[in-house]
Short mmCIF file of the C-alpha atoms (twelve columns), coordinates in Angstrom:
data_MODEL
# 
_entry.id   MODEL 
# 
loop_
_atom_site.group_PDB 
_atom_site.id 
_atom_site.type_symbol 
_atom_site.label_atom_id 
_atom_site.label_alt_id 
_atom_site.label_comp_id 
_atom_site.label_asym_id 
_atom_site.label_seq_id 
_atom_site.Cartn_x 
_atom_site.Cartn_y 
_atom_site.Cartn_z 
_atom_site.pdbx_PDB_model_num 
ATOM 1   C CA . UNK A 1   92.800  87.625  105.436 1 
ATOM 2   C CA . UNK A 2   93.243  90.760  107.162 1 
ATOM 3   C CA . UNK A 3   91.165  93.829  105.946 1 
ATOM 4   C CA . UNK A 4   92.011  96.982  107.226 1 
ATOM 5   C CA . UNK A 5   89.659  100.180 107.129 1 
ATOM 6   C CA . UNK A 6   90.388  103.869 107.961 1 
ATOM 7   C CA . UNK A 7   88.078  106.523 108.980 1 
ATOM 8   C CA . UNK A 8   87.821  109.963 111.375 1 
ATOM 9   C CA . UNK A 9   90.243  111.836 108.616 1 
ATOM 10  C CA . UNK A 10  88.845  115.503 107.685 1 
ATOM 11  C CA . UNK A 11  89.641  118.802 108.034 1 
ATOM 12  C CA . UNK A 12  91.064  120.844 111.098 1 
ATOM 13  C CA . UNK A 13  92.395  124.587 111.745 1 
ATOM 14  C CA . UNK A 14  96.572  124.733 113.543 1 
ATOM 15  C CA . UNK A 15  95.679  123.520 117.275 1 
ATOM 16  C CA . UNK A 16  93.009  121.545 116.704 1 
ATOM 17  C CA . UNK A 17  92.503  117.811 117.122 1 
ATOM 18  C CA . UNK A 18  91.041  114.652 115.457 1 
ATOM 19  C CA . UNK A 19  91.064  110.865 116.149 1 
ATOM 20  C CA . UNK A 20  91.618  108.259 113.354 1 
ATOM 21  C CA . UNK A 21  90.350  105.139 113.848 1 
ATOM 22  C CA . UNK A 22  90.821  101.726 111.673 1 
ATOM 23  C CA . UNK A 23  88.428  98.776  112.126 1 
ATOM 24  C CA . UNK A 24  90.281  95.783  111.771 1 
ATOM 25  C CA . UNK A 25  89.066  91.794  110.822 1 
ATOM 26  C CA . UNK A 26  91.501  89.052  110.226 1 
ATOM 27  C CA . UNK A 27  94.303  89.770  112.594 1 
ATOM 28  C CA . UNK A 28  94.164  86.254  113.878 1 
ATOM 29  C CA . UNK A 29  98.146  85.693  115.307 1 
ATOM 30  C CA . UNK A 30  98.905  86.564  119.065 1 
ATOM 31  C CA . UNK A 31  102.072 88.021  117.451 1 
ATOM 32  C CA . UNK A 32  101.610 91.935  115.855 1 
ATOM 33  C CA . UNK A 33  102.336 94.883  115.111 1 
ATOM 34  C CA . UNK A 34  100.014 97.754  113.933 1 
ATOM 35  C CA . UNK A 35  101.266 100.946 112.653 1 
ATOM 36  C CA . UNK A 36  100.080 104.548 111.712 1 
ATOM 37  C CA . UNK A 37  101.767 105.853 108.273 1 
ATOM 38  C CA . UNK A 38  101.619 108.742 106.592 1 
ATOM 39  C CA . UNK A 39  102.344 110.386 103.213 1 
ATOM 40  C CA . UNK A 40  102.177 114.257 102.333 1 
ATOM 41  C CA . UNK A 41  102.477 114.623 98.184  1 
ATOM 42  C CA . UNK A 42  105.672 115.036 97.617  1 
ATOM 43  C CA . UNK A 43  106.883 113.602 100.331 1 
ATOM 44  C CA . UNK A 44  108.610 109.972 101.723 1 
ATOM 45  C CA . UNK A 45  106.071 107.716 103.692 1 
ATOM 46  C CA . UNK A 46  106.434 107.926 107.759 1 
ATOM 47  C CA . UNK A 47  105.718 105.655 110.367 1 
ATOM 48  C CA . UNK A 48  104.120 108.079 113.238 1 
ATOM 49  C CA . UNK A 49  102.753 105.593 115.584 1 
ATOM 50  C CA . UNK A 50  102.909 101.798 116.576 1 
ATOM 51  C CA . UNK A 51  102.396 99.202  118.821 1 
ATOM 52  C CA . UNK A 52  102.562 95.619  119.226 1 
ATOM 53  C CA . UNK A 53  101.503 92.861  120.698 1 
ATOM 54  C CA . UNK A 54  103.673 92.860  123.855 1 
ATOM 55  C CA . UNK A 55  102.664 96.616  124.378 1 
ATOM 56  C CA . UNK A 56  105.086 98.318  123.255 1 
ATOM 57  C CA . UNK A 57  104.173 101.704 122.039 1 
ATOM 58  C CA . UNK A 58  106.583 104.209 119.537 1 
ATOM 59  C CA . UNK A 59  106.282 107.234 118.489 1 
ATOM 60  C CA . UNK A 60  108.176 109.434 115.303 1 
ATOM 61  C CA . UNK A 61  109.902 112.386 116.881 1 
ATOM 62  C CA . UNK A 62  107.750 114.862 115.013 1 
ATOM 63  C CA . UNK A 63  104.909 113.464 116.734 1 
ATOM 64  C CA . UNK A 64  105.691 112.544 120.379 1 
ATOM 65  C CA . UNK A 65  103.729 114.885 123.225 1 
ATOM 66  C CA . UNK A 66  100.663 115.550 120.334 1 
ATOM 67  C CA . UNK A 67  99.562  112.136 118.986 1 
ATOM 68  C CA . UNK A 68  98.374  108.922 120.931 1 
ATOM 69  C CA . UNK A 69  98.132  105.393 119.604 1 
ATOM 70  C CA . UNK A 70  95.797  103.002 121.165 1 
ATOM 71  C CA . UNK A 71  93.513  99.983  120.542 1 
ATOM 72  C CA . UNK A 72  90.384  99.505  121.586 1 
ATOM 73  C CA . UNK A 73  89.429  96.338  124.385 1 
ATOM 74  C CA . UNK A 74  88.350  94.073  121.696 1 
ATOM 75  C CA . UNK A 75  91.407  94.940  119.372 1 
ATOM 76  C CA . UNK A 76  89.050  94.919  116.554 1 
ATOM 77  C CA . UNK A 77  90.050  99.298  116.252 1 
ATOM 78  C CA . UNK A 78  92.913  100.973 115.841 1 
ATOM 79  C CA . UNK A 79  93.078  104.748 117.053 1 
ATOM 80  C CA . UNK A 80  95.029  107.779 116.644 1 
ATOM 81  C CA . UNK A 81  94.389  110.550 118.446 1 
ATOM 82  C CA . UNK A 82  96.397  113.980 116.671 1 
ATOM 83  C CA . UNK A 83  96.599  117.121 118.940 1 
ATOM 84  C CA . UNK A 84  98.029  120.562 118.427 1 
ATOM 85  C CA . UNK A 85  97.619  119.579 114.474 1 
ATOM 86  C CA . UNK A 86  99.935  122.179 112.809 1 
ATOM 87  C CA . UNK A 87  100.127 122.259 108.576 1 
ATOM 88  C CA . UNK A 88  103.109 119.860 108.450 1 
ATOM 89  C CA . UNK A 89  100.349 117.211 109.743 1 
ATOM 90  C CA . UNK A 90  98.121  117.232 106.521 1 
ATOM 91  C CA . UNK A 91  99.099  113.549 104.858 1 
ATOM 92  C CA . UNK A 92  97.002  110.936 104.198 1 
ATOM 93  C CA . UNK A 93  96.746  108.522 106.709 1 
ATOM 94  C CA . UNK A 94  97.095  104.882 106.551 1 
ATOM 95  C CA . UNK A 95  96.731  102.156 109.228 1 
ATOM 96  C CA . UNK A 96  99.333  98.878  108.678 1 
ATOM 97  C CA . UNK A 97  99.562  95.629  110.553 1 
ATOM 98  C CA . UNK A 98  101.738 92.604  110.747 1 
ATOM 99  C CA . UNK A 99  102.359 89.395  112.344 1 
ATOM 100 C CA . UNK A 100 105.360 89.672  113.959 1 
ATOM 101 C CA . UNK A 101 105.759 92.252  117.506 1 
ATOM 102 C CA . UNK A 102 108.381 95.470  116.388 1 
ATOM 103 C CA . UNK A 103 111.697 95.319  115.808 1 
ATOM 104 C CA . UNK A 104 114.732 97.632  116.583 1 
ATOM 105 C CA . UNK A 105 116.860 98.601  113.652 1 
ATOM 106 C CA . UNK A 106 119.257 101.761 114.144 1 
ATOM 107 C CA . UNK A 107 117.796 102.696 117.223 1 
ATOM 108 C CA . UNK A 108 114.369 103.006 115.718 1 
ATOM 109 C CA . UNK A 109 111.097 100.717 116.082 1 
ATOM 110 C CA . UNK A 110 109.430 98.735  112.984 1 
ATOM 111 C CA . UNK A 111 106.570 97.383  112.034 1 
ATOM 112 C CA . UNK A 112 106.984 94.881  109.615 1 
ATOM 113 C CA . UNK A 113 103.541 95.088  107.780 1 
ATOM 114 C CA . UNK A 114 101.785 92.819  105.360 1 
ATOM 115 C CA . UNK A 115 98.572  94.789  104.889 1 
ATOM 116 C CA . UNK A 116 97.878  98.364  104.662 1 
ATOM 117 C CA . UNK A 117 94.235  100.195 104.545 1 
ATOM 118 C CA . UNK A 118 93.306  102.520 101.817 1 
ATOM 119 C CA . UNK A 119 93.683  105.550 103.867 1 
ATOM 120 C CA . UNK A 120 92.040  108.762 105.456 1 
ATOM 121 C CA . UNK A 121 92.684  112.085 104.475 1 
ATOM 122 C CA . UNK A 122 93.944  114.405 106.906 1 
ATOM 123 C CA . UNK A 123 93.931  118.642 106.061 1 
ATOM 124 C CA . UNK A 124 95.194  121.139 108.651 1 
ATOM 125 C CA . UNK A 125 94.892  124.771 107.830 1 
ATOM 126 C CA . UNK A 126 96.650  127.444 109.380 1 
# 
């Protein structure tokens, strides 16, 4: 069973920086995909960040040049590391995976994910 565990989440002035991580345990297929999501109140999840198995990294447009997605040697971590946070960044933050690489629907990558953590909270003051 795959158990998924956020942490690094906090709270950050416009311009600053933090890195998310999310220890992982289960992910036993060669075949995955792990995703960053977020969700502001009031506001429709988003998918900021993945990448799969074959290496494949993707970014949301709102995010690409300031946030970094990356897994650690042992794969048992997920990171995120935010830059140049700005207001519109404060969500909480959840870490997804699945067991299949992503797929391209409308010109956009997916993760298809079958377990999500409980989340980080993320606060960026102007």
């Amino acid at each position: 069973q795959v158990h998924l565990v956020e942490s690094g989440g906090g709270s950050v002035q416009s311009g600053g920086s933090l890195k998310l991580s999310c220890a992982m345990s289960g992910i036993s297929s060669n075949a995955y995909c792990l995703v960053w999501i977020r969700q502001a109140p009031g506001k429709e999840r988003e998918g900021v960040a993945a990448l799969d198995s074959a290496g494949l990294r993707s970014y949301a447009d709102s995010v690409k040049g300031r946030f970094a997605i990356s897994q650690a040697n042992d794969k048992n971590t997920l990171y995120l590391e935010m830059n140049l946070l700005t207001p519109e960044d404060t969500a909480m933050y959840y870490c997804a995976a699945g067991d299949a690489p992503l797929y391209v629907k409308d010109g956009r990558d997916y993760c298809d994910f079958q377990t999500i953590g409980p989340g980080t909270h993320v606060t960026v003051s102007s």
